[in-house]
Amino acid sequence: MRFTLSSSTLASKLGTLAKVINSKNSLSILDCFLFEIGDGQMTVTASDNANLMKCMLPLYECDGAGAFCLPNRLILDAMKDLPEQPLSFEIDDTNILRVRYQGGSFKLTAQSADEYPRMQALEGGYTETTLTAGRIAENIQRTLFATANEELRMVMNGIFFDLREDALNIVASDGHKMVRNMILTSKSEVSASFILPKKPAGLLRNVLSLDDETPVIIKFDTQNAEIQFPDGMLLCRLIEGRYPNYASVIPSDNPNIVTIDRKGLINALRRVLHFASESTMLVKIRMTQNNMELNAQDIDFSTEAKEDVVCEYGGVPMTIGFKGSVLVDILNNLNSDEVIIELGDPSRAGVIRPAEQPDGEDVLMLIMPMLIND
């Protein structure tokens, strides 16, 4: 069997798929990529037994069909320094693979594709929804940082997709912060939900382009999800369990509204955080008429920093404490020039929204306050 394809296209797809493969696998065959040739294209698969990703590549030439496996590190290293050019592959009946390129060639032994484990595609009894590739990539990128790393509450370690009659809510929380993206254009007559683990979420973020308007089909049942994206698909196991009632923790009556420049606030927070306690990263925020005062101190080392940031604020004077590093993370994952911060009292969570919402969405982030002693 002979076939020819682009070296840069193959190298790019292999680099993406390599992120699926674990450094240590229970099955040695999972250290390999699965290559399947047929109908003028090549499908490359990578799996860790819980996640399986496929990418399809067009072939310049092909004179047959077949399948084989190659060690991921060896083929990645072989492809790494090749410039863009056609690569000619030839594999014989003894599984000896020869790859020829301009001015050189290499040879290696392929493994049988029969040993490679397959995950079954979803068949019946599943829920289906469609989003654009760019919208999924943007929402995962905005949400992934808020997931937890817990051993007891595994449901907090993923992104919650909550499909309802009015919207699709994409949520993540670690108990200290929360992100809730409401996609108003995606609705369902029947409510359904799933929790996507961090690894497949990260894989999707890497493979999908932010400016791609191509439809992506998401199918899911109680245990697995199948996501069909341009030139490929992802099969993954879901986190089982009941996600907490995220809507109940969002304050509905925070009357004190701050409008402030996002980048200016990030820079001010970074400056004062150098003087905050390393154990708490506490930043006290004192709100007065059109002014936000940031105060960070470390009593153990007698360090302190204060900075005033101009803002729009007409609420009551108040002082509230937040973990400064978490607040910076939240602001970094918003895109608008200005943000709106909704405050209630020092014991109530702060709600942060972009001043300009993305088209067809309602983005909200929440940060829990810290105890302060005045």
C-alpha positions as a Python dict, from the first residue, in 0.01 Angstrom:
ca = {
    (1, 'M'): (0, 0, 0),
    (2, 'R'): (129, 343, -99),
    (3, 'F'): (0, 690, -22),
    (4, 'T'): (127, 1049, -26),
    (5, 'L'): (34, 1349, 187),
    (6, 'S'): (158, 1686, 315),
    (7, 'S'): (431, 1672, 580),
    (8, 'S'): (317, 1990, 761),
    (9, 'T'): (-47, 1880, 771),
    (10, 'L'): (50, 1542, 917),
    (11, 'A'): (288, 1697, 1171),
    (12, 'S'): (20, 1945, 1286),
    (13, 'K'): (-244, 1675, 1335),
    (14, 'L'): (-4, 1442, 1515),
    (15, 'G'): (97, 1724, 1749),
    (16, 'T'): (-268, 1780, 1840),
    (17, 'L'): (-345, 1410, 1885),
    (18, 'A'): (-33, 1350, 2095),
    (19, 'K'): (-199, 1542, 2380),
    (20, 'V'): (-452, 1258, 2411),
    (21, 'I'): (-186, 996, 2486),
    (22, 'N'): (-80, 946, 2849),
    (23, 'S'): (286, 923, 2945),
    (24, 'K'): (213, 584, 3103),
    (25, 'N'): (-50, 348, 2964),
    (26, 'S'): (-191, 19, 3089),
    (27, 'L'): (-187, -108, 2729),
    (28, 'S'): (135, -63, 2532),
    (29, 'I'): (-58, -20, 2208),
    (30, 'L'): (-200, 307, 2347),
    (31, 'D'): (149, 454, 2310),
    (32, 'C'): (79, 443, 1936),
    (33, 'F'): (-121, 635, 1681),
    (34, 'L'): (-367, 431, 1475),
    (35, 'F'): (-350, 508, 1101),
    (36, 'E'): (-641, 402, 878),
    (37, 'I'): (-626, 453, 501),
    (38, 'G'): (-926, 445, 269),
    (39, 'D'): (-1147, 648, 33),
    (40, 'G'): (-869, 891, -50),
    (41, 'Q'): (-808, 1002, 307),
    (42, 'M'): (-619, 900, 619),
    (43, 'T'): (-775, 888, 965),
    (44, 'V'): (-533, 914, 1258),
    (45, 'T'): (-656, 812, 1604),
    (46, 'A'): (-512, 859, 1953),
    (47, 'S'): (-663, 719, 2274),
    (48, 'D'): (-602, 686, 2648),
    (49, 'N'): (-892, 441, 2694),
    (50, 'A'): (-1117, 716, 2835),
    (51, 'N'): (-1080, 967, 2551),
    (52, 'L'): (-1045, 891, 2182),
    (53, 'M'): (-978, 1157, 1918),
    (54, 'K'): (-971, 1116, 1542),
    (55, 'C'): (-848, 1355, 1274),
    (56, 'M'): (-898, 1312, 900),
    (57, 'L'): (-632, 1416, 649),
    (58, 'P'): (-662, 1433, 268),
    (59, 'L'): (-418, 1227, 61),
    (60, 'Y'): (-250, 1340, -260),
    (61, 'E'): (-231, 982, -387),
    (62, 'C'): (-347, 644, -256),
    (63, 'D'): (-341, 298, -417),
    (64, 'G'): (-507, 86, -149),
    (65, 'A'): (-664, 61, 196),
    (66, 'G'): (-542, -67, 529),
    (67, 'A'): (-454, 14, 889),
    (68, 'F'): (-145, 8, 1111),
    (69, 'C'): (-7, 158, 1434),
    (70, 'L'): (311, 360, 1492),
    (71, 'P'): (477, 464, 1822),
    (72, 'N'): (382, 824, 1887),
    (73, 'R'): (720, 953, 2004),
    (74, 'L'): (914, 797, 1717),
    (75, 'I'): (692, 930, 1439),
    (76, 'L'): (664, 1271, 1608),
    (77, 'D'): (1044, 1300, 1634),
    (78, 'A'): (1082, 1188, 1273),
    (79, 'M'): (835, 1452, 1152),
    (80, 'K'): (955, 1737, 1373),
    (81, 'D'): (1228, 1886, 1155),
    (82, 'L'): (1087, 1810, 811),
    (83, 'P'): (999, 2118, 600),
    (84, 'E'): (673, 2131, 406),
    (85, 'Q'): (683, 1877, 123),
    (86, 'P'): (500, 1567, 0),
    (87, 'L'): (573, 1254, 204),
    (88, 'S'): (548, 915, 36),
    (89, 'F'): (449, 622, 260),
    (90, 'E'): (482, 257, 161),
    (91, 'I'): (395, -38, 386),
    (92, 'D'): (439, -403, 290),
    (93, 'D'): (284, -728, 411),
    (94, 'T'): (545, -762, 688),
    (95, 'N'): (442, -424, 838),
    (96, 'I'): (769, -256, 733),
    (97, 'L'): (694, 110, 669),
    (98, 'R'): (918, 324, 446),
    (99, 'V'): (875, 699, 433),
    (100, 'R'): (1046, 892, 154),
    (101, 'Y'): (1093, 1266, 131),
    (102, 'Q'): (1312, 1503, -66),
    (103, 'G'): (1673, 1395, -14),
    (104, 'G'): (1608, 1118, 238),
    (105, 'S'): (1397, 840, 385),
    (106, 'F'): (1341, 642, 703),
    (107, 'K'): (1213, 296, 785),
    (108, 'L'): (1033, 156, 1089),
    (109, 'T'): (819, -140, 1188),
    (110, 'A'): (447, -82, 1228),
    (111, 'Q'): (229, -271, 1473),
    (112, 'S'): (-95, -449, 1396),
    (113, 'A'): (-409, -235, 1407),
    (114, 'D'): (-610, -530, 1534),
    (115, 'E'): (-478, -477, 1888),
    (116, 'Y'): (-589, -112, 1905),
    (117, 'P'): (-895, -67, 2134),
    (118, 'R'): (-1198, 107, 1986),
    (119, 'M'): (-1464, 311, 2165),
    (120, 'Q'): (-1817, 262, 2043),
    (121, 'A'): (-1995, 562, 1894),
    (122, 'L'): (-2321, 662, 2059),
    (123, 'E'): (-2621, 472, 1927),
    (124, 'G'): (-2969, 577, 2033),
    (125, 'G'): (-3091, 728, 2360),
    (126, 'Y'): (-2869, 1035, 2338),
    (127, 'T'): (-2926, 1411, 2337),
    (128, 'E'): (-2790, 1618, 2049),
    (129, 'T'): (-2713, 1989, 2017),
    (130, 'T'): (-2510, 2198, 1773),
    (131, 'L'): (-2279, 2495, 1831),
    (132, 'T'): (-2019, 2664, 1615),
    (133, 'A'): (-1657, 2561, 1663),
    (134, 'G'): (-1560, 2914, 1762),
    (135, 'R'): (-1831, 2942, 2026),
    (136, 'I'): (-1731, 2612, 2190),
    (137, 'A'): (-1362, 2705, 2185),
    (138, 'E'): (-1429, 3050, 2333),
    (139, 'N'): (-1653, 2918, 2610),
    (140, 'I'): (-1414, 2642, 2708),
    (141, 'Q'): (-1124, 2888, 2711),
    (142, 'R'): (-1326, 3126, 2930),
    (143, 'T'): (-1441, 2853, 3170),
    (144, 'L'): (-1165, 2595, 3209),
    (145, 'F'): (-962, 2795, 3462),
    (146, 'A'): (-1247, 2781, 3715),
    (147, 'T'): (-1262, 2400, 3739),
    (148, 'A'): (-1151, 2233, 4063),
    (149, 'N'): (-897, 1962, 4148),
    (150, 'E'): (-1087, 1761, 4406),
    (151, 'E'): (-1075, 1397, 4504),
    (152, 'L'): (-1405, 1388, 4695),
    (153, 'R'): (-1632, 1597, 4471),
    (154, 'M'): (-1530, 1477, 4127),
    (155, 'V'): (-1819, 1661, 3963),
    (156, 'M'): (-1639, 1991, 4032),
    (157, 'N'): (-1341, 1880, 3821),
    (158, 'G'): (-1518, 1933, 3490),
    (159, 'I'): (-1724, 2178, 3286),
    (160, 'F'): (-2099, 2146, 3331),
    (161, 'F'): (-2310, 2173, 3014),
    (162, 'D'): (-2671, 2240, 3119),
    (163, 'L'): (-2910, 2243, 2823),
    (164, 'R'): (-3246, 2399, 2908),
    (165, 'E'): (-3554, 2537, 2740),
    (166, 'D'): (-3426, 2896, 2754),
    (167, 'A'): (-3051, 2854, 2698),
    (168, 'L'): (-2741, 2638, 2724),
    (169, 'N'): (-2547, 2715, 3042),
    (170, 'I'): (-2178, 2626, 3047),
    (171, 'V'): (-2054, 2636, 3408),
    (172, 'A'): (-1738, 2569, 3609),
    (173, 'S'): (-1661, 2630, 3976),
    (174, 'D'): (-1408, 2534, 4240),
    (175, 'G'): (-1607, 2675, 4534),
    (176, 'H'): (-1410, 3002, 4541),
    (177, 'K'): (-1497, 3127, 4194),
    (178, 'M'): (-1754, 3040, 3932),
    (179, 'V'): (-1806, 3103, 3562),
    (180, 'R'): (-2147, 3079, 3402),
    (181, 'N'): (-2179, 3127, 3027),
    (182, 'M'): (-2537, 3142, 2905),
    (183, 'I'): (-2572, 3077, 2531),
    (184, 'L'): (-2910, 3220, 2447),
    (185, 'T'): (-2922, 3080, 2092),
    (186, 'S'): (-2898, 2716, 2202),
    (187, 'K'): (-3218, 2573, 2351),
    (188, 'S'): (-3388, 2238, 2403),
    (189, 'E'): (-3747, 2135, 2467),
    (190, 'V'): (-3617, 1864, 2700),
    (191, 'S'): (-3362, 1956, 2969),
    (192, 'A'): (-3040, 1753, 2962),
    (193, 'S'): (-2689, 1797, 3099),
    (194, 'F'): (-2342, 1644, 3119),
    (195, 'I'): (-2008, 1714, 3289),
    (196, 'L'): (-1712, 1726, 3050),
    (197, 'P'): (-1378, 1636, 3216),
    (198, 'K'): (-1089, 1881, 3191),
    (199, 'K'): (-874, 1672, 2959),
    (200, 'P'): (-1122, 1641, 2670),
    (201, 'A'): (-1223, 2003, 2726),
    (202, 'G'): (-859, 2106, 2682),
    (203, 'L'): (-830, 1886, 2372),
    (204, 'L'): (-1129, 2060, 2216),
    (205, 'R'): (-989, 2402, 2301),
    (206, 'N'): (-667, 2311, 2118),
    (207, 'V'): (-830, 2163, 1808),
    (208, 'L'): (-1108, 2419, 1754),
    (209, 'S'): (-1042, 2766, 1617),
    (210, 'L'): (-1191, 3075, 1784),
    (211, 'D'): (-1292, 3229, 1449),
    (212, 'D'): (-1438, 2910, 1297),
    (213, 'E'): (-1813, 2926, 1230),
    (214, 'T'): (-1836, 2560, 1124),
    (215, 'P'): (-2108, 2367, 1310),
    (216, 'V'): (-1994, 2119, 1575),
    (217, 'I'): (-2235, 1841, 1672),
    (218, 'I'): (-2242, 1736, 2038),
    (219, 'K'): (-2410, 1407, 2129),
    (220, 'F'): (-2422, 1279, 2485),
    (221, 'D'): (-2592, 1029, 2713),
    (222, 'T'): (-2541, 958, 3082),
    (223, 'Q'): (-2189, 817, 3042),
    (224, 'N'): (-2027, 929, 2716),
    (225, 'A'): (-2011, 1218, 2474),
    (226, 'E'): (-1937, 1223, 2102),
    (227, 'I'): (-1829, 1557, 1956),
    (228, 'Q'): (-1800, 1586, 1578),
    (229, 'F'): (-1587, 1882, 1470),
    (230, 'P'): (-1439, 1984, 1133),
    (231, 'D'): (-1204, 1708, 1008),
    (232, 'G'): (-1241, 1494, 1319),
    (233, 'M'): (-1426, 1376, 1625),
    (234, 'L'): (-1379, 1320, 1998),
    (235, 'L'): (-1528, 1038, 2203),
    (236, 'C'): (-1495, 1071, 2581),
    (237, 'R'): (-1627, 939, 2907),
    (238, 'L'): (-1815, 1188, 3118),
    (239, 'I'): (-1794, 1261, 3489),
    (240, 'E'): (-2093, 1094, 3651),
    (241, 'G'): (-2278, 1260, 3937),
    (242, 'R'): (-2503, 1553, 4014),
    (243, 'Y'): (-2361, 1901, 3967),
    (244, 'P'): (-2441, 2153, 4245),
    (245, 'N'): (-2719, 2406, 4194),
    (246, 'Y'): (-2503, 2684, 4052),
    (247, 'A'): (-2795, 2926, 4006),
    (248, 'S'): (-2863, 2933, 4381),
    (249, 'V'): (-2524, 3090, 4464),
    (250, 'I'): (-2560, 3383, 4223),
    (251, 'P'): (-2676, 3690, 4421),
    (252, 'S'): (-2984, 3850, 4269),
    (253, 'D'): (-2973, 4176, 4464),
    (254, 'N'): (-2621, 4322, 4466),
    (255, 'P'): (-2716, 4693, 4445),
    (256, 'N'): (-2368, 4850, 4450),
    (257, 'I'): (-2246, 4869, 4089),
    (258, 'V'): (-1886, 4940, 3986),
    (259, 'T'): (-1785, 5007, 3625),
    (260, 'I'): (-1407, 4998, 3578),
    (261, 'D'): (-1138, 4956, 3313),
    (262, 'R'): (-1046, 4589, 3309),
    (263, 'K'): (-678, 4614, 3214),
    (264, 'G'): (-620, 4906, 3449),
    (265, 'L'): (-761, 4705, 3739),
    (266, 'I'): (-551, 4399, 3646),
    (267, 'N'): (-232, 4606, 3643),
    (268, 'A'): (-314, 4770, 3978),
    (269, 'L'): (-391, 4433, 4138),
    (270, 'R'): (-64, 4287, 4014),
    (271, 'R'): (131, 4575, 4162),
    (272, 'V'): (-21, 4550, 4510),
    (273, 'L'): (-17, 4168, 4515),
    (274, 'H'): (362, 4174, 4550),
    (275, 'F'): (302, 4298, 4906),
    (276, 'A'): (18, 4062, 4999),
    (277, 'S'): (46, 3764, 5229),
    (278, 'E'): (163, 3462, 5028),
    (279, 'S'): (-70, 3235, 5224),
    (280, 'T'): (-393, 3431, 5165),
    (281, 'M'): (-324, 3671, 4873),
    (282, 'L'): (-590, 3890, 5036),
    (283, 'V'): (-664, 4227, 4878),
    (284, 'K'): (-895, 4467, 5062),
    (285, 'I'): (-1110, 4677, 4832),
    (286, 'R'): (-1244, 5004, 4972),
    (287, 'M'): (-1521, 5155, 4760),
    (288, 'T'): (-1605, 5526, 4779),
    (289, 'Q'): (-1757, 5772, 4531),
    (290, 'N'): (-1598, 5694, 4190),
    (291, 'N'): (-1289, 5543, 4353),
    (292, 'M'): (-1160, 5195, 4429),
    (293, 'E'): (-878, 5168, 4682),
    (294, 'L'): (-676, 4844, 4675),
    (295, 'N'): (-487, 4748, 4988),
    (296, 'A'): (-259, 4446, 5032),
    (297, 'Q'): (-33, 4376, 5330),
    (298, 'D'): (176, 4104, 5487),
    (299, 'I'): (193, 4157, 5863),
    (300, 'D'): (466, 3893, 5909),
    (301, 'F'): (708, 4087, 5686),
    (302, 'S'): (574, 4439, 5755),
    (303, 'T'): (495, 4507, 5390),
    (304, 'E'): (197, 4699, 5257),
    (305, 'A'): (79, 4857, 4933),
    (306, 'K'): (-214, 5081, 4846),
    (307, 'E'): (-337, 5203, 4511),
    (308, 'D'): (-636, 5406, 4397),
    (309, 'V'): (-814, 5321, 4072),
    (310, 'V'): (-1067, 5556, 3916),
    (311, 'C'): (-1404, 5397, 3844),
    (312, 'E'): (-1774, 5472, 3817),
    (313, 'Y'): (-1936, 5403, 4153),
    (314, 'G'): (-2233, 5564, 4323),
    (315, 'G'): (-2313, 5299, 4584),
    (316, 'V'): (-2262, 5309, 4959),
    (317, 'P'): (-1904, 5321, 5093),
    (318, 'M'): (-1791, 4968, 5175),
    (319, 'T'): (-1485, 4749, 5225),
    (320, 'I'): (-1471, 4393, 5097),
    (321, 'G'): (-1190, 4139, 5072),
    (322, 'F'): (-1111, 3912, 4777),
    (323, 'K'): (-828, 3674, 4695),
    (324, 'G'): (-632, 3896, 4460),
    (325, 'S'): (-489, 3618, 4244),
    (326, 'V'): (-839, 3478, 4181),
    (327, 'L'): (-970, 3822, 4089),
    (328, 'V'): (-684, 3863, 3839),
    (329, 'D'): (-765, 3522, 3686),
    (330, 'I'): (-1130, 3620, 3644),
    (331, 'L'): (-1045, 3954, 3482),
    (332, 'N'): (-792, 3788, 3249),
    (333, 'N'): (-1063, 3554, 3120),
    (334, 'L'): (-1294, 3836, 3016),
    (335, 'N'): (-1246, 4022, 2688),
    (336, 'S'): (-1432, 4352, 2722),
    (337, 'D'): (-1249, 4681, 2780),
    (338, 'E'): (-1460, 4751, 3089),
    (339, 'V'): (-1617, 4521, 3347),
    (340, 'I'): (-1914, 4567, 3577),
    (341, 'I'): (-1870, 4448, 3936),
    (342, 'E'): (-2187, 4401, 4140),
    (343, 'L'): (-2140, 4412, 4519),
    (344, 'G'): (-2381, 4357, 4808),
    (345, 'D'): (-2205, 4353, 5144),
    (346, 'P'): (-1868, 4218, 5268),
    (347, 'S'): (-2016, 3872, 5327),
    (348, 'R'): (-2180, 3831, 4987),
    (349, 'A'): (-2021, 3707, 4665),
    (350, 'G'): (-1921, 3963, 4404),
    (351, 'V'): (-2058, 3926, 4051),
    (352, 'I'): (-1843, 4033, 3756),
    (353, 'R'): (-1974, 4080, 3404),
    (354, 'P'): (-1822, 4218, 3084),
    (355, 'A'): (-1958, 4564, 3004),
    (356, 'E'): (-2019, 4438, 2650),
    (357, 'Q'): (-2157, 4086, 2633),
    (358, 'P'): (-2059, 3852, 2347),
    (359, 'D'): (-2326, 3828, 2077),
    (360, 'G'): (-2601, 3589, 2183),
    (361, 'E'): (-2447, 3520, 2524),
    (362, 'D'): (-2471, 3630, 2886),
    (363, 'V'): (-2137, 3585, 3065),
    (364, 'L'): (-2114, 3603, 3443),
    (365, 'M'): (-1829, 3533, 3684),
    (366, 'L'): (-1855, 3509, 4060),
    (367, 'I'): (-1593, 3544, 4333),
    (368, 'M'): (-1644, 3457, 4699),
    (369, 'P'): (-1532, 3718, 4958),
    (370, 'M'): (-1265, 3665, 5222),
    (371, 'L'): (-1294, 3754, 5588),
    (372, 'I'): (-1127, 4085, 5672),
    (373, 'N'): (-1047, 4246, 6007),
    (374, 'D'): (-1072, 4625, 6015),
}
